[in-house]
XYZ file of C-alpha atoms in Angstrom:
582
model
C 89.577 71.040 128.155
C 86.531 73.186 127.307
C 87.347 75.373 129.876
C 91.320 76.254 129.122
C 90.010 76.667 125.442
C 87.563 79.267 126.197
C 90.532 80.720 127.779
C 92.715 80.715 125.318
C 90.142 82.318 123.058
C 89.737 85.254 124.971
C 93.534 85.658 125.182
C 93.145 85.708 121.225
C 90.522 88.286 121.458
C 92.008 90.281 123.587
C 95.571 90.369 121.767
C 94.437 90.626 118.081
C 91.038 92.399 118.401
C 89.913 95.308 120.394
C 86.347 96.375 121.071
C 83.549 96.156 118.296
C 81.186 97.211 120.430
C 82.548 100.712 120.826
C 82.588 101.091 116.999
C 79.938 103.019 114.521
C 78.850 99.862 112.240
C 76.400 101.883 110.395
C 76.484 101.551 106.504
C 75.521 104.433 104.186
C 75.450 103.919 100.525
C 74.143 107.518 99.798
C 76.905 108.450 97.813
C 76.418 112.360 98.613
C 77.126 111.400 103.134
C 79.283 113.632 104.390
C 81.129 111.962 107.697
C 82.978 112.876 110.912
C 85.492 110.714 111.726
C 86.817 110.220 114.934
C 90.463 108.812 115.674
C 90.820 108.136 119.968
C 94.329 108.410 120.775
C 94.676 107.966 124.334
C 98.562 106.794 124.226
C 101.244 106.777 121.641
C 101.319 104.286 119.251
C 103.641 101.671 119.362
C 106.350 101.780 115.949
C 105.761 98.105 115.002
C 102.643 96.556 117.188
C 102.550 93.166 117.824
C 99.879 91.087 119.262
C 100.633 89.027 122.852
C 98.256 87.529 125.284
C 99.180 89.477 128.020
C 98.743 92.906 126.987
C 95.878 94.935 125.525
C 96.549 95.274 121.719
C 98.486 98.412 120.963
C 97.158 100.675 117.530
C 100.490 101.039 115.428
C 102.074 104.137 114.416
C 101.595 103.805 110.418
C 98.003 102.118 111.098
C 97.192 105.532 112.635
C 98.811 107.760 110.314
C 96.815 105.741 107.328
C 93.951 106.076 108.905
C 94.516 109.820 109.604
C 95.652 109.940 105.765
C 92.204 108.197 105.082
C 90.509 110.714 106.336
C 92.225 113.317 104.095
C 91.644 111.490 101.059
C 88.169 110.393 101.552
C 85.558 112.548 99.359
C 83.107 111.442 101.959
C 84.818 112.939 105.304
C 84.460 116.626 106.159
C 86.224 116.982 109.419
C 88.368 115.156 112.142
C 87.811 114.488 115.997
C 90.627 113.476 117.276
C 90.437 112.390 121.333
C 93.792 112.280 122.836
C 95.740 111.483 125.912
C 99.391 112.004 127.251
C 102.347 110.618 124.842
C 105.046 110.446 127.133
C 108.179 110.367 125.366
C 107.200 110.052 122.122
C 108.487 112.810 120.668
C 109.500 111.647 117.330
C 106.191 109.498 116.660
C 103.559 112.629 117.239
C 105.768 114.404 114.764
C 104.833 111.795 112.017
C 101.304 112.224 113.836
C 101.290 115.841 113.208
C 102.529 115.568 109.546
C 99.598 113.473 108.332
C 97.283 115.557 110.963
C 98.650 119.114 108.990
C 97.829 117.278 105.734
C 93.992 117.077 106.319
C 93.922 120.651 107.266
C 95.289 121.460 104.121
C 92.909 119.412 102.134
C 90.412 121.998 104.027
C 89.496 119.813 106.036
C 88.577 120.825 109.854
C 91.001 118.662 112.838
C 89.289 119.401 116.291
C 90.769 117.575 118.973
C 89.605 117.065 122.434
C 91.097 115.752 125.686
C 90.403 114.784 129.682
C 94.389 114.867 130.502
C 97.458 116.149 128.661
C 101.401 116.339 128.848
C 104.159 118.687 127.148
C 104.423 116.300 123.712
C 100.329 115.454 123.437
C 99.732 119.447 123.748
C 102.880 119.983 121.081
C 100.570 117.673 119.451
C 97.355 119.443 119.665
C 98.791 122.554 119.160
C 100.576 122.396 116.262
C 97.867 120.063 113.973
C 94.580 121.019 115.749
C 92.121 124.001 114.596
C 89.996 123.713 118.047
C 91.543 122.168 121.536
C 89.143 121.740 124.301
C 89.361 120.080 127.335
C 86.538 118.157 129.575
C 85.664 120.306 132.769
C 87.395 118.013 135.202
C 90.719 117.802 133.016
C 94.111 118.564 133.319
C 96.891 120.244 131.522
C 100.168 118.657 132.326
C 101.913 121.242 130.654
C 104.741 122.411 132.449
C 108.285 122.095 130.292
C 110.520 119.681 129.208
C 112.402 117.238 131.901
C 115.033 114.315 131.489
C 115.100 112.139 134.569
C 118.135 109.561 134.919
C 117.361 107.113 137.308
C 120.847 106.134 139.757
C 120.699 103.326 141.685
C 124.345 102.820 143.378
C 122.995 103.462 146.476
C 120.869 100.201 146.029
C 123.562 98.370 144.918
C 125.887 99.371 147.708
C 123.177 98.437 149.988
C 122.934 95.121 148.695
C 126.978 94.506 148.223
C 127.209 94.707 144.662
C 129.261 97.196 142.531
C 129.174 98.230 138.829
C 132.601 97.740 138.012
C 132.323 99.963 134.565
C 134.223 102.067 132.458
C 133.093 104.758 129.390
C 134.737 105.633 126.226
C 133.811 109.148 125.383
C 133.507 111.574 128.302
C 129.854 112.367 127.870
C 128.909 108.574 127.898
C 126.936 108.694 130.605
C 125.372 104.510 130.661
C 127.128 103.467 133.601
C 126.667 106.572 135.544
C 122.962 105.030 137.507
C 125.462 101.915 138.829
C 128.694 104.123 139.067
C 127.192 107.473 140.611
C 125.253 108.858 143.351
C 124.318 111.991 140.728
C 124.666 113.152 137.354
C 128.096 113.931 136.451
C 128.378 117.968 134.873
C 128.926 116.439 131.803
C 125.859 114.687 131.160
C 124.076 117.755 132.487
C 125.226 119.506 129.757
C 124.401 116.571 126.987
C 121.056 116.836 128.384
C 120.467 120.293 129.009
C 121.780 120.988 125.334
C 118.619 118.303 124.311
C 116.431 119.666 126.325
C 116.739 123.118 125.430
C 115.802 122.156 121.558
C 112.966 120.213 122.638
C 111.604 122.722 124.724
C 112.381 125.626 121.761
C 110.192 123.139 119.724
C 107.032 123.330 122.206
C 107.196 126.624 122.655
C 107.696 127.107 118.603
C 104.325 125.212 118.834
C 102.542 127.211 121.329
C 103.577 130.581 119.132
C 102.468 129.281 115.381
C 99.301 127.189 116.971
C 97.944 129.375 119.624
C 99.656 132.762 118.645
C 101.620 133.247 121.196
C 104.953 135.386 121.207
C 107.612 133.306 122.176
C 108.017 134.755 125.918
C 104.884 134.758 127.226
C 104.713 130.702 125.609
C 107.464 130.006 127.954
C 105.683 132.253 131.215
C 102.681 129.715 130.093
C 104.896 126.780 131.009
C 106.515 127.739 133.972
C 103.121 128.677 135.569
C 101.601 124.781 134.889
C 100.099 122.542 135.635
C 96.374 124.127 135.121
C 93.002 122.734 135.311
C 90.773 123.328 132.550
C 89.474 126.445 133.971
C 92.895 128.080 134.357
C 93.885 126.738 130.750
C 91.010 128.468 129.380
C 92.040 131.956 130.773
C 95.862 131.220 129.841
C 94.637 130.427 126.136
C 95.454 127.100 126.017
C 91.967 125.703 124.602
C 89.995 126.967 123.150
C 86.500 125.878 124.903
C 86.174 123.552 128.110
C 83.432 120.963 126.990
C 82.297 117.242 127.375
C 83.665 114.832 124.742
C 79.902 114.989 122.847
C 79.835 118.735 123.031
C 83.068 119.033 121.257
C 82.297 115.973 118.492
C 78.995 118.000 117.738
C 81.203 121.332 117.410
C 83.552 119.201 115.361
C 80.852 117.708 113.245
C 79.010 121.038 112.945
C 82.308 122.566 111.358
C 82.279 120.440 108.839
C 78.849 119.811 107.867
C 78.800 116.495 108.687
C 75.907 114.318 108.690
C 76.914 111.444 110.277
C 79.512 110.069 113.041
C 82.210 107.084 112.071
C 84.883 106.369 114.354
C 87.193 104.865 113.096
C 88.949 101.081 114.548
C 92.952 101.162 114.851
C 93.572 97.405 115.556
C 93.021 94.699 113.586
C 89.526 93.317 113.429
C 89.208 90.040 115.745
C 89.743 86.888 113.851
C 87.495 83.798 113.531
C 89.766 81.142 114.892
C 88.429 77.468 114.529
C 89.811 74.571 117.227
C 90.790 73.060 113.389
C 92.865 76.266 113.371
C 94.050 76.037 116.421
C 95.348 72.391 116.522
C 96.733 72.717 113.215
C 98.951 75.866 114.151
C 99.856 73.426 117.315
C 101.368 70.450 114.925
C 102.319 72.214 112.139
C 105.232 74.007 113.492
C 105.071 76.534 110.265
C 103.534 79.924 109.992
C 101.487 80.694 107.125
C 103.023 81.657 103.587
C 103.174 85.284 102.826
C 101.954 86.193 99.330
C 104.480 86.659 96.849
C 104.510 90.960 95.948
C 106.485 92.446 92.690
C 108.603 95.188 92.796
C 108.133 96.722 96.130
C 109.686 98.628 98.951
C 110.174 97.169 102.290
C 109.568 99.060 105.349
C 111.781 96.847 108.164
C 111.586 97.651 111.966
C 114.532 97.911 114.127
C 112.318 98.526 117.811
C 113.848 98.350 121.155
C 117.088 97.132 122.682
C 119.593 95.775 120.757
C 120.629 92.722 121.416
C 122.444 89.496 119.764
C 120.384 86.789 119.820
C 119.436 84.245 117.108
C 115.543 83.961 117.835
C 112.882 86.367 117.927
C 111.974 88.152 121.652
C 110.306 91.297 122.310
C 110.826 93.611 120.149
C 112.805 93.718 116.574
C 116.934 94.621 118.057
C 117.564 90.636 118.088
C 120.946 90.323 115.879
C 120.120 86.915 114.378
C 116.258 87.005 112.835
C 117.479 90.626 111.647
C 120.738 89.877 110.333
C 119.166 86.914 108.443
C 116.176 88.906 107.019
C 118.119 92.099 105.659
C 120.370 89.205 103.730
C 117.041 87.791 102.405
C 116.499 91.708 101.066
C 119.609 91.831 99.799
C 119.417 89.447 97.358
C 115.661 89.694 96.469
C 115.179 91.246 92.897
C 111.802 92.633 93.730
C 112.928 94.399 96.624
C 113.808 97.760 95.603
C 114.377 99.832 99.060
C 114.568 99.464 102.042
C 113.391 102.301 104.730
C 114.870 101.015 108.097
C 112.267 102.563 110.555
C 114.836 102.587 113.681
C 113.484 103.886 117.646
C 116.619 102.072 120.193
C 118.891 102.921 122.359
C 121.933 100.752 121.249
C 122.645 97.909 123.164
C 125.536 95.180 122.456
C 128.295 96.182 120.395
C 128.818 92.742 118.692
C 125.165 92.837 117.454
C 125.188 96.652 116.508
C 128.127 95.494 114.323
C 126.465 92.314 112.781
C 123.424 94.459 112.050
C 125.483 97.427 110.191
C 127.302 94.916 108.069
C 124.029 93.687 106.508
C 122.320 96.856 106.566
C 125.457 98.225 104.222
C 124.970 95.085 101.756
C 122.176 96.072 101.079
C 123.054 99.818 101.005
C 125.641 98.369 98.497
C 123.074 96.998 96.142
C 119.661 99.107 96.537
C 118.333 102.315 98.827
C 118.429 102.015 102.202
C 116.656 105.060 103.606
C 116.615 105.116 107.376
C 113.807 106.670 109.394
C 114.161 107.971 113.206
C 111.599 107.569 115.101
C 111.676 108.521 118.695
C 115.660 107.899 119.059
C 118.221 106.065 117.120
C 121.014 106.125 119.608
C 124.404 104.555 120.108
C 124.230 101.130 118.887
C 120.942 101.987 117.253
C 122.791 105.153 115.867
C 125.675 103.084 114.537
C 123.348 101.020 112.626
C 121.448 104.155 111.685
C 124.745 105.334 109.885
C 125.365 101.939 107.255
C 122.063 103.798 105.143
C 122.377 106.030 102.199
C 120.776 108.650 103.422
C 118.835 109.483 107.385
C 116.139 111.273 107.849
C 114.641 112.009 111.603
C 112.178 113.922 113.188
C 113.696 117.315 115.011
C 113.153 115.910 118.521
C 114.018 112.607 117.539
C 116.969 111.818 119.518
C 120.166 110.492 117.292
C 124.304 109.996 118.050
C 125.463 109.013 121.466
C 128.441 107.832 119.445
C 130.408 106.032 122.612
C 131.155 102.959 124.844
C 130.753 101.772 128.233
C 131.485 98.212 129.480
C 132.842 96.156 132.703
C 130.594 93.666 135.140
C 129.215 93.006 138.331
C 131.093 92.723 141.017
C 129.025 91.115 144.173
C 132.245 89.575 146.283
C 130.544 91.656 149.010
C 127.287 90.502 148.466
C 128.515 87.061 148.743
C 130.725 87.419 151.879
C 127.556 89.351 153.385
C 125.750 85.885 152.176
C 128.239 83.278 153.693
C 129.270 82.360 150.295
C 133.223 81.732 149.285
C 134.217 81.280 145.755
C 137.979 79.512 145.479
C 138.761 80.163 141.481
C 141.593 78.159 139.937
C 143.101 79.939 136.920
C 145.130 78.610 134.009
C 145.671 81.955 132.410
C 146.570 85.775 133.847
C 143.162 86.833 132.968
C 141.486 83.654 133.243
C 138.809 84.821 135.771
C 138.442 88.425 134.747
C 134.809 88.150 133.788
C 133.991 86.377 137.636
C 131.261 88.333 139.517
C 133.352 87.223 142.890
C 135.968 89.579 142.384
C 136.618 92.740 140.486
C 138.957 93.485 137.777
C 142.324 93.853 138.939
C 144.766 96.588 137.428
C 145.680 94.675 134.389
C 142.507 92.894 133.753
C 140.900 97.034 133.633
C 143.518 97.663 131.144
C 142.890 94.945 128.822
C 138.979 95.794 129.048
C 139.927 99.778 127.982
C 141.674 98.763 125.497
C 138.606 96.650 123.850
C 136.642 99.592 124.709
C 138.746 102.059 122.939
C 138.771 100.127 119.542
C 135.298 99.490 119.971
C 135.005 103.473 119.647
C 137.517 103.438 116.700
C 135.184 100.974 114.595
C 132.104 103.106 115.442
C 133.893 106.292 114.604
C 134.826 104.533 111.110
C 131.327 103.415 110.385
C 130.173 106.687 110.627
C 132.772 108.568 109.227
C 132.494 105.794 105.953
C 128.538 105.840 106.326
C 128.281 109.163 106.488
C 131.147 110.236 104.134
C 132.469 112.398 106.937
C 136.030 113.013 108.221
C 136.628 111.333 111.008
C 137.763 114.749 112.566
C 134.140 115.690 112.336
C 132.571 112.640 113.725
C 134.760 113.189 116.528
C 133.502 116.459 116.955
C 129.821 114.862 117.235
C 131.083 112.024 119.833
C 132.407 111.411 123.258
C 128.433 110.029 123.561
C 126.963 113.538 123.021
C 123.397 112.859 122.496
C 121.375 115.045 119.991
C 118.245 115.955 118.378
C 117.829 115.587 115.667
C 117.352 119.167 114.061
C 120.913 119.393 116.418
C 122.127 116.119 114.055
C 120.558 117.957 111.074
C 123.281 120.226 111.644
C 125.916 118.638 112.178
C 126.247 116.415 109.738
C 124.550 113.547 111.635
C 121.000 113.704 110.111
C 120.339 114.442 106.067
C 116.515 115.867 106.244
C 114.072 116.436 108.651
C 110.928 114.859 108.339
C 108.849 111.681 109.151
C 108.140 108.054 107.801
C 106.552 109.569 105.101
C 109.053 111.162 103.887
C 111.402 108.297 103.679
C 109.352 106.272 102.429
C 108.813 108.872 99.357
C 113.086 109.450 99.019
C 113.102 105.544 98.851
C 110.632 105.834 96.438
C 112.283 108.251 94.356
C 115.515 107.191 94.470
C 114.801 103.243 93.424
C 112.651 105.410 90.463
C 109.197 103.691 91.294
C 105.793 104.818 90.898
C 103.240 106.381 93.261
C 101.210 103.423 93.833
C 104.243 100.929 94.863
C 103.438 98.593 97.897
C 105.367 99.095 101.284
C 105.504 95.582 102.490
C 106.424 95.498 106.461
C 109.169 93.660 108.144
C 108.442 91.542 110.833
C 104.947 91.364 109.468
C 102.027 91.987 111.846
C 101.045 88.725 113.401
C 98.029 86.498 113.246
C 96.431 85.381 116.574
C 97.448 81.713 115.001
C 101.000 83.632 114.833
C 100.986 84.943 118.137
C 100.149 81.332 119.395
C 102.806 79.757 117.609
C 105.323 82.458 118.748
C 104.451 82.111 122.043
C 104.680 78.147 121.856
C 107.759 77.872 120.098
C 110.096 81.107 121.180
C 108.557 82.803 123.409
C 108.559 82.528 127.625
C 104.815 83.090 128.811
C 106.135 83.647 131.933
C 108.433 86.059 131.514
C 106.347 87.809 128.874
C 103.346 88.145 131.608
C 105.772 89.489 134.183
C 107.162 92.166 132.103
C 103.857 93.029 130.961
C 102.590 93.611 134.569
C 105.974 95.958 135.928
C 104.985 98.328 132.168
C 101.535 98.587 133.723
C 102.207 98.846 137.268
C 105.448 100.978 137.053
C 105.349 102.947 133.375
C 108.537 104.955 132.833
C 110.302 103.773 135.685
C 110.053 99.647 133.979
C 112.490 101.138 131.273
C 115.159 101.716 134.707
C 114.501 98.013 135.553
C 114.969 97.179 132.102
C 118.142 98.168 131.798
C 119.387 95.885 135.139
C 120.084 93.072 132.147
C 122.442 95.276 131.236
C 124.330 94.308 134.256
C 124.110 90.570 133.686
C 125.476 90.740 130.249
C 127.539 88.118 128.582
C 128.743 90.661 126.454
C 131.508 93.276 128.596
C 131.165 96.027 125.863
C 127.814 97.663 124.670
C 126.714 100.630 122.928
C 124.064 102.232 125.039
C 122.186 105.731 125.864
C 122.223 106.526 129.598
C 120.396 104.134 131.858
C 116.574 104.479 132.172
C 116.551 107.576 130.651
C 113.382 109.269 130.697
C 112.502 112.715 128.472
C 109.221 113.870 128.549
């Protein structure tokens, strides 16, 4: 018993906590200290972190932005060091990263930042918010232009006896296209290359207003990457190539500092009693949250969408959201709502239960909805039941289209030995059967579903948006966007970050400065996390999925999507299949 307890503790440490040890504890009451603070960034931050036992705890995207706005607003601090690492495809989340970064420079406050390794949306990053960039001697720039990767796997499926027996509703809805396809059809070539080419205007836009580069030679920068530090030196990439101390004393010389604090960007490890323990264990209850008064409520909609009634990973399940936006709906002191969205869509019936509450409340208070790194198809449609959207101009938004069918492994199973005999009372009585696949009619009747699930989703948006549907249309057939592209058409209201939603919901409900944001789901306790895990949650699964992120990376959102296959549901709103943009 003393042994699995000790166990459990250091799962608790490990989810909710972080390490102390690497922290400046020093305390200075000399009122005239003048301080360097240091913010390590070595991954993007997750939109709405919450603790698990089988992964090391994750900073979260406003945590770091408040403690970059800290910084800025602190009489105490002088200058930034900011130590960063690749972001991946996180190219609405450093744009809410560069907003707060720009904000301390303006305050006159020096931002050096420093890195070992690098890709195409940290260097964006560093480029467009940082006064100094160097790199460590033995590091790596990674900067070499915007790709999108689709992963296709009908090969492997042909090889095992399965098919993808799938259909799309807009002729650039490309989701079925990995099960369906050997390549990428021309029409999602052009969706994508129309996304990348904006993303990649926007790093080079970064390389000519950060480094002073004219917009030609940026892009004859790109296409001769990777480098090595010394070779990003000569090209003018960085400004010095130094070791992380050498650049924190630069940094801390530039602003006069006196003293070093870097700063923590997870939560503080708790003090958790056995009394606590067995009492989270029996009680079956999580704590009471303390009652607020007029507030705003900043409510996550993270990952896949799906319709569920219980909380899983993530924040796209229909049934804990549906429920919680009704709760907002009807509470007096709530007086916005920003709806911080980053999916790619997922079921239709869900995306549907999800925009119906999101528009009562729409119909009753502000609902201002923020794009993070994508809100796309389903996560799109919801996007559209808020007054007004704002997104980032390489967040990705629209994808405004369909795809559905099933699995069809009748080959599989004769390669197996295995017969099915079905006995029907109905034409269409076994159309959903994995041992067969659809017959003529049986395709029909699932278009047709399709095609009025592309109606309704055309409707919300044109009624959402108060757009013709003519001009939706225009926007649809699963086109995906970004979002200075949405900006323009009509998909998109403003550019800008959380931050800036936050302050529209702000304005618009009339409240002052100082109102609270209170967070939806909020962060968990380790005692939370326990009870999660205990009553919801499948350790098993959750450890499993956990190891194929951190063996695989990028390529565990292609796996991902194989639920798709497996669906219950034949009809879901989805971006492309293990789509990767970085």
């Amino acid at each position: 018993m003393r042994r699995a307890l000790s166990s459990l503790t250091a799962l608790f440490v490990l989810a909710c906590g972080g390490d102390p040890a690497a922290l400046d504890t020093e305390t200075d009451a000399n009122p005239a200290r003048r301080e360097l603070r240091e913010i390590v960034l070595l991954a993007p931050p997750s939109e709405s972190a919450q603790p698990t036992f089988f992964e090391a705890p994750q900073p979260a995207l406003r945590d770091v932005v408040q403690r970059i706005d800290d910084a800025r607003t602190d009489e105490h601090v002088v200058s930034l060091f900011l130590r960063l690492g690749p972001m991946g495809g996180a190219w609405g989340r450093i744009d809410d990263l560069r907003e707060a970064l720009q904000a301390v420079r303006d305050a006159g406050k020096p931002v050096h930042c420093h890195f070992e390794t690098i890709d195409n949306a940290g260097y964006l990053l560093a480029a467009s918010a940082c006064d100094r960039i160097t790199v460590t001697p033995a590091g790596m720039l990674d900067t070499v232009g915007v790709a999108a990767q689709v992963f296709y796997a009908r090969s492997l499926l042909d090889s095992i006896g399965v098919s993808a027996d799938l259909l799309q509703v807009g002729s650039f809805k490309g989701a079925a296209e990995p099960f369906t396809r050997q390549d990428m059809s021309p029409e999602m070539r052009e969706s994508l290359g129309t996304l990348l080419d904006d993303l990649q205007s926007g790093l080079v836009q970064a390389m000519v207003s950060g480094r002073g580069m004219e917009a030609a030679h940026a892009q004859q920068v790109l296409d001769a990457g990777p480098y090595d530090s010394a070779a990003a030196l000569e090209a003018h990439l960085v400004d010095a190539i130094e070791y992380d101390d050498e650049a924190r004393t630069r940094a801390r010389e530039a602003g006069g500092a006196t003293r070093n604090v870097r700063v923590r960007l997870t939560p503080e490890p708790e003090d958790v009693t056995l009394g606590d323990l067995l009492g989270a264990l029996t009680s079956g209850e999580p704590p009471e949250s303390e009652a607020v008064g007029p507030h705003i409520v900043l409510a996550y909609l993270d990952g896949e969408i799906t319709d569920a009634e219980e909380s899983g990973t993530g924040t796209g399940q229909s049934g804990p959201f549906v429920r919680r936006m009704r709760e907002l709906a009807e509470d007096e002191d709530v007086r916005a709502v920003v709806l911080r969205i980053d999916s790619p869509g997922g079921s239709a019936l869900a995306s549907d239960r999800m925009w119906h509450a999101v528009r009562r409340i729409a119909g009753r208070k502000p609902v201002i909805v923020s794009v993070g790194d994508m809100a796309a198809s389903g996560g799109y449609y919801i996007a559209s039941a808020g007054h007004d959207i704002v997104a980032h101009p390489a967040s990705i938004v629209g994808s405004i289209g369909v795809v559905g069918g099933k699995v069809d492994a009748s080959a599989l199973m004769s390669r197996l030995g295995v017969h099915a005999e079905t006995i029907t009372r109905g034409a269409h009585a076994g159309w959903s059967s994995p041992s067969a696949p659809f017959t003529d009619e049986e395709r029909a009747v699932l278009r047709r579903i399709m095609e009025s699930t592309y109606r309704r989703f055309v409707r919300r948006v044109s009624e959402g948006r108060e757009m013709p549907e003519e001009r939706v249309l225009a926007s649809a057939e699963g086109r995906i966007w970004s979002g200075r592209q949405g900006l323009e058409r009509g998909l998109v209201d403003r550019l800008g970050g959380l931050g800036t939603a936050i302050a529209m919901a702000r304005e618009q409900a009339s409240l002052p400065e100082d109102t609270q944001v209170v967070e939806w789901p909020a962060r968990r306790t380790m005692i939370e996390t326990l009870m999660h895990t205990m009553q919801g949650g499948d350790p098993a699964e959750d450890a499993a999925a956990a190891l194929v992120r951190a063996e695989l990376g990028p390529a565990a959102d292609a796996l991902r999507w194989a639920r798709f296959l497996r669906a219950d549901q034949p009809v879901v709103l989805a971006l492309p299949i293990g789509l990767d943009v970085r």
